[in-house]
mmCIF file of C-alpha atoms and ligand atoms in Angstrom:
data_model
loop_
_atom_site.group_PDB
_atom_site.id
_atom_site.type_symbol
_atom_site.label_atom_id
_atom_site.label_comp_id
_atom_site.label_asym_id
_atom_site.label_seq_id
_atom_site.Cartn_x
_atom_site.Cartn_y
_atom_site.Cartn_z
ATOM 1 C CA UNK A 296 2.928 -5.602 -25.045
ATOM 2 C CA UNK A 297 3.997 -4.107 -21.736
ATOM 3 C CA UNK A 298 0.233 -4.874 -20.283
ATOM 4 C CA UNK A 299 0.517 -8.841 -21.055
ATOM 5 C CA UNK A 300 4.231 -9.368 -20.021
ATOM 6 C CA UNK A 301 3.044 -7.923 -16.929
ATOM 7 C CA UNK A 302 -0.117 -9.908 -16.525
ATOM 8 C CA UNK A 303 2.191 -13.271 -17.210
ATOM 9 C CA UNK A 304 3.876 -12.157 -14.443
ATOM 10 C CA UNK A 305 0.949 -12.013 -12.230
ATOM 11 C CA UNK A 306 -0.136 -15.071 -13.773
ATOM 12 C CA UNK A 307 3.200 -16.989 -12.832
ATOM 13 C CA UNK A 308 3.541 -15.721 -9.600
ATOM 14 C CA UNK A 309 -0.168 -16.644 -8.542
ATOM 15 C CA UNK A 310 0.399 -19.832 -10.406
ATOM 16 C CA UNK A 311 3.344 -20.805 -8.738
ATOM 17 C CA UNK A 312 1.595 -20.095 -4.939
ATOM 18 C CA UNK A 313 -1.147 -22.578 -6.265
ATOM 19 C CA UNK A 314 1.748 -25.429 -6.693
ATOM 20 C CA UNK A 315 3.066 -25.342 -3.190
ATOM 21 C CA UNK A 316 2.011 -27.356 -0.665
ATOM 22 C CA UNK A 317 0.356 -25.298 1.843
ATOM 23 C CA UNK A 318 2.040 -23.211 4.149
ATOM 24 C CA UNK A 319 5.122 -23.206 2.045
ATOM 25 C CA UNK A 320 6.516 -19.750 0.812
ATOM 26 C CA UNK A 321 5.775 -19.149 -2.542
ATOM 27 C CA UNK A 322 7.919 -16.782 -3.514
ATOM 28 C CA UNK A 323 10.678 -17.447 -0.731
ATOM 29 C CA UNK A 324 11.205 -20.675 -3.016
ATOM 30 C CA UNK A 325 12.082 -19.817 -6.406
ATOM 31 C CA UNK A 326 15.651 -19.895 -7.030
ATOM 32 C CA UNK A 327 17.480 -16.550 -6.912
ATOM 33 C CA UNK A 328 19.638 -15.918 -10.557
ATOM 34 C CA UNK A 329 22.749 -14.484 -10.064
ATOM 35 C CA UNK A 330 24.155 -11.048 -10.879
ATOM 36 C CA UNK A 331 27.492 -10.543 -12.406
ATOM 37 C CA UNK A 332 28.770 -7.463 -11.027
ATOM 38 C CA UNK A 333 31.798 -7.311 -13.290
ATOM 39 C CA UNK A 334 32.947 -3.952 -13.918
ATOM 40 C CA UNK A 335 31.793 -2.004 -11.416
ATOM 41 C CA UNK A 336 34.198 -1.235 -8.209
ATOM 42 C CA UNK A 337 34.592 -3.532 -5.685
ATOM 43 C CA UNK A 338 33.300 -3.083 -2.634
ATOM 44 C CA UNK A 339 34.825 -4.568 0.846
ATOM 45 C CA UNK A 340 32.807 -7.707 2.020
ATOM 46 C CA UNK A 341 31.227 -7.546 4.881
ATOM 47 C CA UNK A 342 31.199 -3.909 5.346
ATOM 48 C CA UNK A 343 27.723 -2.923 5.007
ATOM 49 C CA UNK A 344 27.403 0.912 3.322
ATOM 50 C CA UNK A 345 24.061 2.988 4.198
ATOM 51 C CA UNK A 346 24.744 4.997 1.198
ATOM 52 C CA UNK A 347 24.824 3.849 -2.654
ATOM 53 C CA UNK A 348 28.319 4.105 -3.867
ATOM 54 C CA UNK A 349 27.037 4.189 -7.851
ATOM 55 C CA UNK A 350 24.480 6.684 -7.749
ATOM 56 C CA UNK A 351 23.863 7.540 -11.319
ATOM 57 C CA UNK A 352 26.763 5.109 -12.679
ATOM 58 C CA UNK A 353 25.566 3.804 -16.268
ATOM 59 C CA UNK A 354 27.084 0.478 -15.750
ATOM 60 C CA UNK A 355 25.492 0.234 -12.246
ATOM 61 C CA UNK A 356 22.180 1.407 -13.996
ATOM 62 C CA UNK A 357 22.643 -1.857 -16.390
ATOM 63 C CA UNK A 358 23.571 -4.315 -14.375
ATOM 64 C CA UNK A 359 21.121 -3.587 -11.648
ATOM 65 C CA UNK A 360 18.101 -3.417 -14.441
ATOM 66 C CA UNK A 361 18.803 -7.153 -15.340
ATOM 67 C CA UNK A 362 19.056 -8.108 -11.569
ATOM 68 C CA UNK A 363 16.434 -6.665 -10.705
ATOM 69 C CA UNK A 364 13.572 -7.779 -13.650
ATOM 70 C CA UNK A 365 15.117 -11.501 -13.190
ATOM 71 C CA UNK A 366 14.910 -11.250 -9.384
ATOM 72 C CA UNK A 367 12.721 -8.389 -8.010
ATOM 73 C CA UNK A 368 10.120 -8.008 -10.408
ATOM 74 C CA UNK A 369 7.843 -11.216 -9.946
ATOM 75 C CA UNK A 370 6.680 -9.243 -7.000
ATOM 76 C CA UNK A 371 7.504 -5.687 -7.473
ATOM 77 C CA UNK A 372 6.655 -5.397 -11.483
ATOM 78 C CA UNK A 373 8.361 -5.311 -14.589
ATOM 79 C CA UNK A 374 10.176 -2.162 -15.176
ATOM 80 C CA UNK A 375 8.905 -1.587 -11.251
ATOM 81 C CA UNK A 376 5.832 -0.712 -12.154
ATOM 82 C CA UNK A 377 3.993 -2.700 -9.347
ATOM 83 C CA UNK A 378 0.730 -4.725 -9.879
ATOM 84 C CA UNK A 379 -0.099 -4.529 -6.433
ATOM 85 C CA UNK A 380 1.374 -7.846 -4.552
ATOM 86 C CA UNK A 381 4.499 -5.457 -3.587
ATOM 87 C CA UNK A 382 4.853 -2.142 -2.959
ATOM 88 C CA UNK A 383 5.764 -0.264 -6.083
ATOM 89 C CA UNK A 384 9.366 1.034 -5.382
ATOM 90 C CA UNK A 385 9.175 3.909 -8.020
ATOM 91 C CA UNK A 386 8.219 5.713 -4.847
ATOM 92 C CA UNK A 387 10.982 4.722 -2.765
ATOM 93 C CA UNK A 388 12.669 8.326 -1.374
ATOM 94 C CA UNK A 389 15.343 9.048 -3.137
ATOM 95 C CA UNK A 390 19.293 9.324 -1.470
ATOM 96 C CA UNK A 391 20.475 8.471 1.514
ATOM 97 C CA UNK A 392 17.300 7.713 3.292
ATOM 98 C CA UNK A 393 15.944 5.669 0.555
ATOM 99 C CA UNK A 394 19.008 3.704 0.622
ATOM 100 C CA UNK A 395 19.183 2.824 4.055
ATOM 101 C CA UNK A 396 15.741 1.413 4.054
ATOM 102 C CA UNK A 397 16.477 -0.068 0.764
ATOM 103 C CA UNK A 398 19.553 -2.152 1.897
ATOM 104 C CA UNK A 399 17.865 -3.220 4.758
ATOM 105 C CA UNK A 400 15.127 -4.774 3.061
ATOM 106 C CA UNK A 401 17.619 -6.735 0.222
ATOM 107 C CA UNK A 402 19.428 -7.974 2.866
ATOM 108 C CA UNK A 403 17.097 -8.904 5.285
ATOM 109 C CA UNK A 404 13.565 -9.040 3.148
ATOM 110 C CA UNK A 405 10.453 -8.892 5.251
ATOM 111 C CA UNK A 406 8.347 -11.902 7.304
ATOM 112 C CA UNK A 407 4.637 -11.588 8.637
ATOM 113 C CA UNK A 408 3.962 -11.332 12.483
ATOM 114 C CA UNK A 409 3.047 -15.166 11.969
ATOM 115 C CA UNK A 410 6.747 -15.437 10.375
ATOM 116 C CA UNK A 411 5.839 -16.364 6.840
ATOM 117 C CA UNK A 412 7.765 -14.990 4.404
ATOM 118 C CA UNK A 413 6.353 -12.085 2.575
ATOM 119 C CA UNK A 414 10.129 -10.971 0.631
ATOM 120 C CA UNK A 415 13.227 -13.125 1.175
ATOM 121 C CA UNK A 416 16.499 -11.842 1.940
ATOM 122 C CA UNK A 417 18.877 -11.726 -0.653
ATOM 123 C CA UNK A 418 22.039 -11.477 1.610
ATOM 124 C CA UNK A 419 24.478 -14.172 0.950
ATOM 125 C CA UNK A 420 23.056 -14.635 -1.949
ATOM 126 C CA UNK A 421 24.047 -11.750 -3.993
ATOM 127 C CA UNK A 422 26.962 -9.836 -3.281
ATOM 128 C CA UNK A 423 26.533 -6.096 -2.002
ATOM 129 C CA UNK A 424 28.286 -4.669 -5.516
ATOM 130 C CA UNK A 425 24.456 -6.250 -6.662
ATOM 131 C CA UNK A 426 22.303 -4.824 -4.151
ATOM 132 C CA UNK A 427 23.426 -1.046 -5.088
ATOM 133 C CA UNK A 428 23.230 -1.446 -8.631
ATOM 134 C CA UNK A 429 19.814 -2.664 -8.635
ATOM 135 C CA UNK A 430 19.439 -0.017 -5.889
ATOM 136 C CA UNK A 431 21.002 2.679 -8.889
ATOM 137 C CA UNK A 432 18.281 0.909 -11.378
ATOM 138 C CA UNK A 433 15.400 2.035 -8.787
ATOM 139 C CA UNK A 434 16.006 5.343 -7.935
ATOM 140 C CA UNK A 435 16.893 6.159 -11.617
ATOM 141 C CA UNK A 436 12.959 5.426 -12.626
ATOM 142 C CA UNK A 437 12.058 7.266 -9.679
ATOM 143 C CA UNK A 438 8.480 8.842 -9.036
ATOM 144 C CA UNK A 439 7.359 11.747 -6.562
HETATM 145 C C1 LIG B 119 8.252 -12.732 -3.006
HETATM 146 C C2 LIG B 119 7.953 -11.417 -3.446
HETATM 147 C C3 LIG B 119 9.082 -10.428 -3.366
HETATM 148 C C4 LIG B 119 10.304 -10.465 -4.000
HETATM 149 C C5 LIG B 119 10.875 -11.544 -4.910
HETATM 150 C C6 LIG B 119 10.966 -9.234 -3.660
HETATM 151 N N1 LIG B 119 10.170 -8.483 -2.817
HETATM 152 FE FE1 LIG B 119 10.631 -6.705 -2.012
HETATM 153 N N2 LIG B 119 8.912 -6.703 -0.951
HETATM 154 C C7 LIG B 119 7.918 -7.652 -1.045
HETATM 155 C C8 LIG B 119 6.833 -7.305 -0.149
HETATM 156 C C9 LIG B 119 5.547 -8.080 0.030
HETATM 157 C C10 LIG B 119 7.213 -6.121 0.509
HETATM 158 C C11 LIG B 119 6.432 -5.361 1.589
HETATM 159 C C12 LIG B 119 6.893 -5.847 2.928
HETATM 160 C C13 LIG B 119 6.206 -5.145 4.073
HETATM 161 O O1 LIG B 119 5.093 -4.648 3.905
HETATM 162 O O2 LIG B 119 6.822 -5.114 5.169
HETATM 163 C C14 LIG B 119 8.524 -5.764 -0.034
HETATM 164 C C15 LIG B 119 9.234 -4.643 0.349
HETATM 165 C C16 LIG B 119 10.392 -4.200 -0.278
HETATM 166 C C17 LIG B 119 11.043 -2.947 0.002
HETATM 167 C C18 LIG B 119 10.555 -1.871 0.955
HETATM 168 C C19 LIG B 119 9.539 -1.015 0.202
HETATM 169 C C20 LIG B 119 8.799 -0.021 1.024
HETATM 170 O O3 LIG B 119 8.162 0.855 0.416
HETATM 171 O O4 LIG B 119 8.807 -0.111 2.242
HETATM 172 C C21 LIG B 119 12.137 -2.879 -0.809
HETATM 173 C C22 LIG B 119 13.143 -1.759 -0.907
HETATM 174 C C23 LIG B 119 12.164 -4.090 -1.584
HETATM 175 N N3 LIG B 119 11.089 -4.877 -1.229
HETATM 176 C C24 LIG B 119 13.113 -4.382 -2.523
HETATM 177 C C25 LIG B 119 13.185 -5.593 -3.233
HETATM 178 C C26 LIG B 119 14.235 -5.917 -4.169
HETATM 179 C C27 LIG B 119 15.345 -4.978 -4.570
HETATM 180 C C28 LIG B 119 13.999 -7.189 -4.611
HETATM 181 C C29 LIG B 119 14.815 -8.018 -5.562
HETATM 182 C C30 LIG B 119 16.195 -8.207 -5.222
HETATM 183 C C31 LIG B 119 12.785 -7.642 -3.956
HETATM 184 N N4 LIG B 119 12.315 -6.645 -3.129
HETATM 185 C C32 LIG B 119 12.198 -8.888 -4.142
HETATM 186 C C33 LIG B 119 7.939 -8.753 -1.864
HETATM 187 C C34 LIG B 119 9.016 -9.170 -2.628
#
């Protein structure tokens, strides 16, 4: 069951490149779903934390599951178990050093030298309560 939800995902993502008129970003295109964050504490906007405040919350744990398998895992694999088009962020260190390349990334995603998009940002679209719960999600399937 696992193996062919994650080979539809493959299969969508790939399919959806093939749509685009060339040059376009694939995956920089498809519309972002939002995360309600309700429930977990509020944090101040527009004051960026390096470190997760929700390590190991439950709630956090939930919410950020859901965020992340409707908005991460096209690229990074269900249940982040990668297929290979994204790194596989089991591996991502774990604490504070893991978190500060973490937020970077949801904020900011990465570009090519060339400036294509290889992972959009997600900042302004979700807020920062979102980023560390799906941040909690990750590092609670964690993998030396
Ligand atoms: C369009 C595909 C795509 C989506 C969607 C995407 N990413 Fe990425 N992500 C990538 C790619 C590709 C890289 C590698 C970038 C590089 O090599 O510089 C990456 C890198 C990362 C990294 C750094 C990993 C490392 O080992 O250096 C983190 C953290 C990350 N993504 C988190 C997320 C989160 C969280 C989401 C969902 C909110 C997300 N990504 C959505 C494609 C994606």
């Amino acid at each position: 069951m696992r193996n062919r939800l994650l080979l539809a995902a493959v299969l969508a993502c790939l399919g959806f490149a093939s749509l685009l008129p060339q040059g376009a970003s694939a995956h920089g295109d498809v519309t972002p779903q939002p995360i309600d964050t309700a429930g977990l504490d509020a944090l101040k906007e527009g004051e960026w934390l390096s470190e997760n405040p929700y390590r190991g919350n439950e709630k956090a744990k939930e919410i950020g599951a859901s965020g992340y398998n409707q908005n991460c895992a096209r690229c990074h694999g269900l249940e982040v178990i990668s297929g290979g088009l994204a790194p596989d962020l089991r591996y991502l260190e774990l604490g504070k050093t893991g978190d500060e390349w973490f937020i970077q990334r949801i904020r900011h995603g990465a570009k090519k030298p060339d400036g294509s998009t290889m992972m959009p940002g997600f900042e302004g679209t979700f807020n920062q309560e979102a980023m560390w719960a799906i941040r909690t999600y990750i590092e609670s399937v964690h993998q030396e």
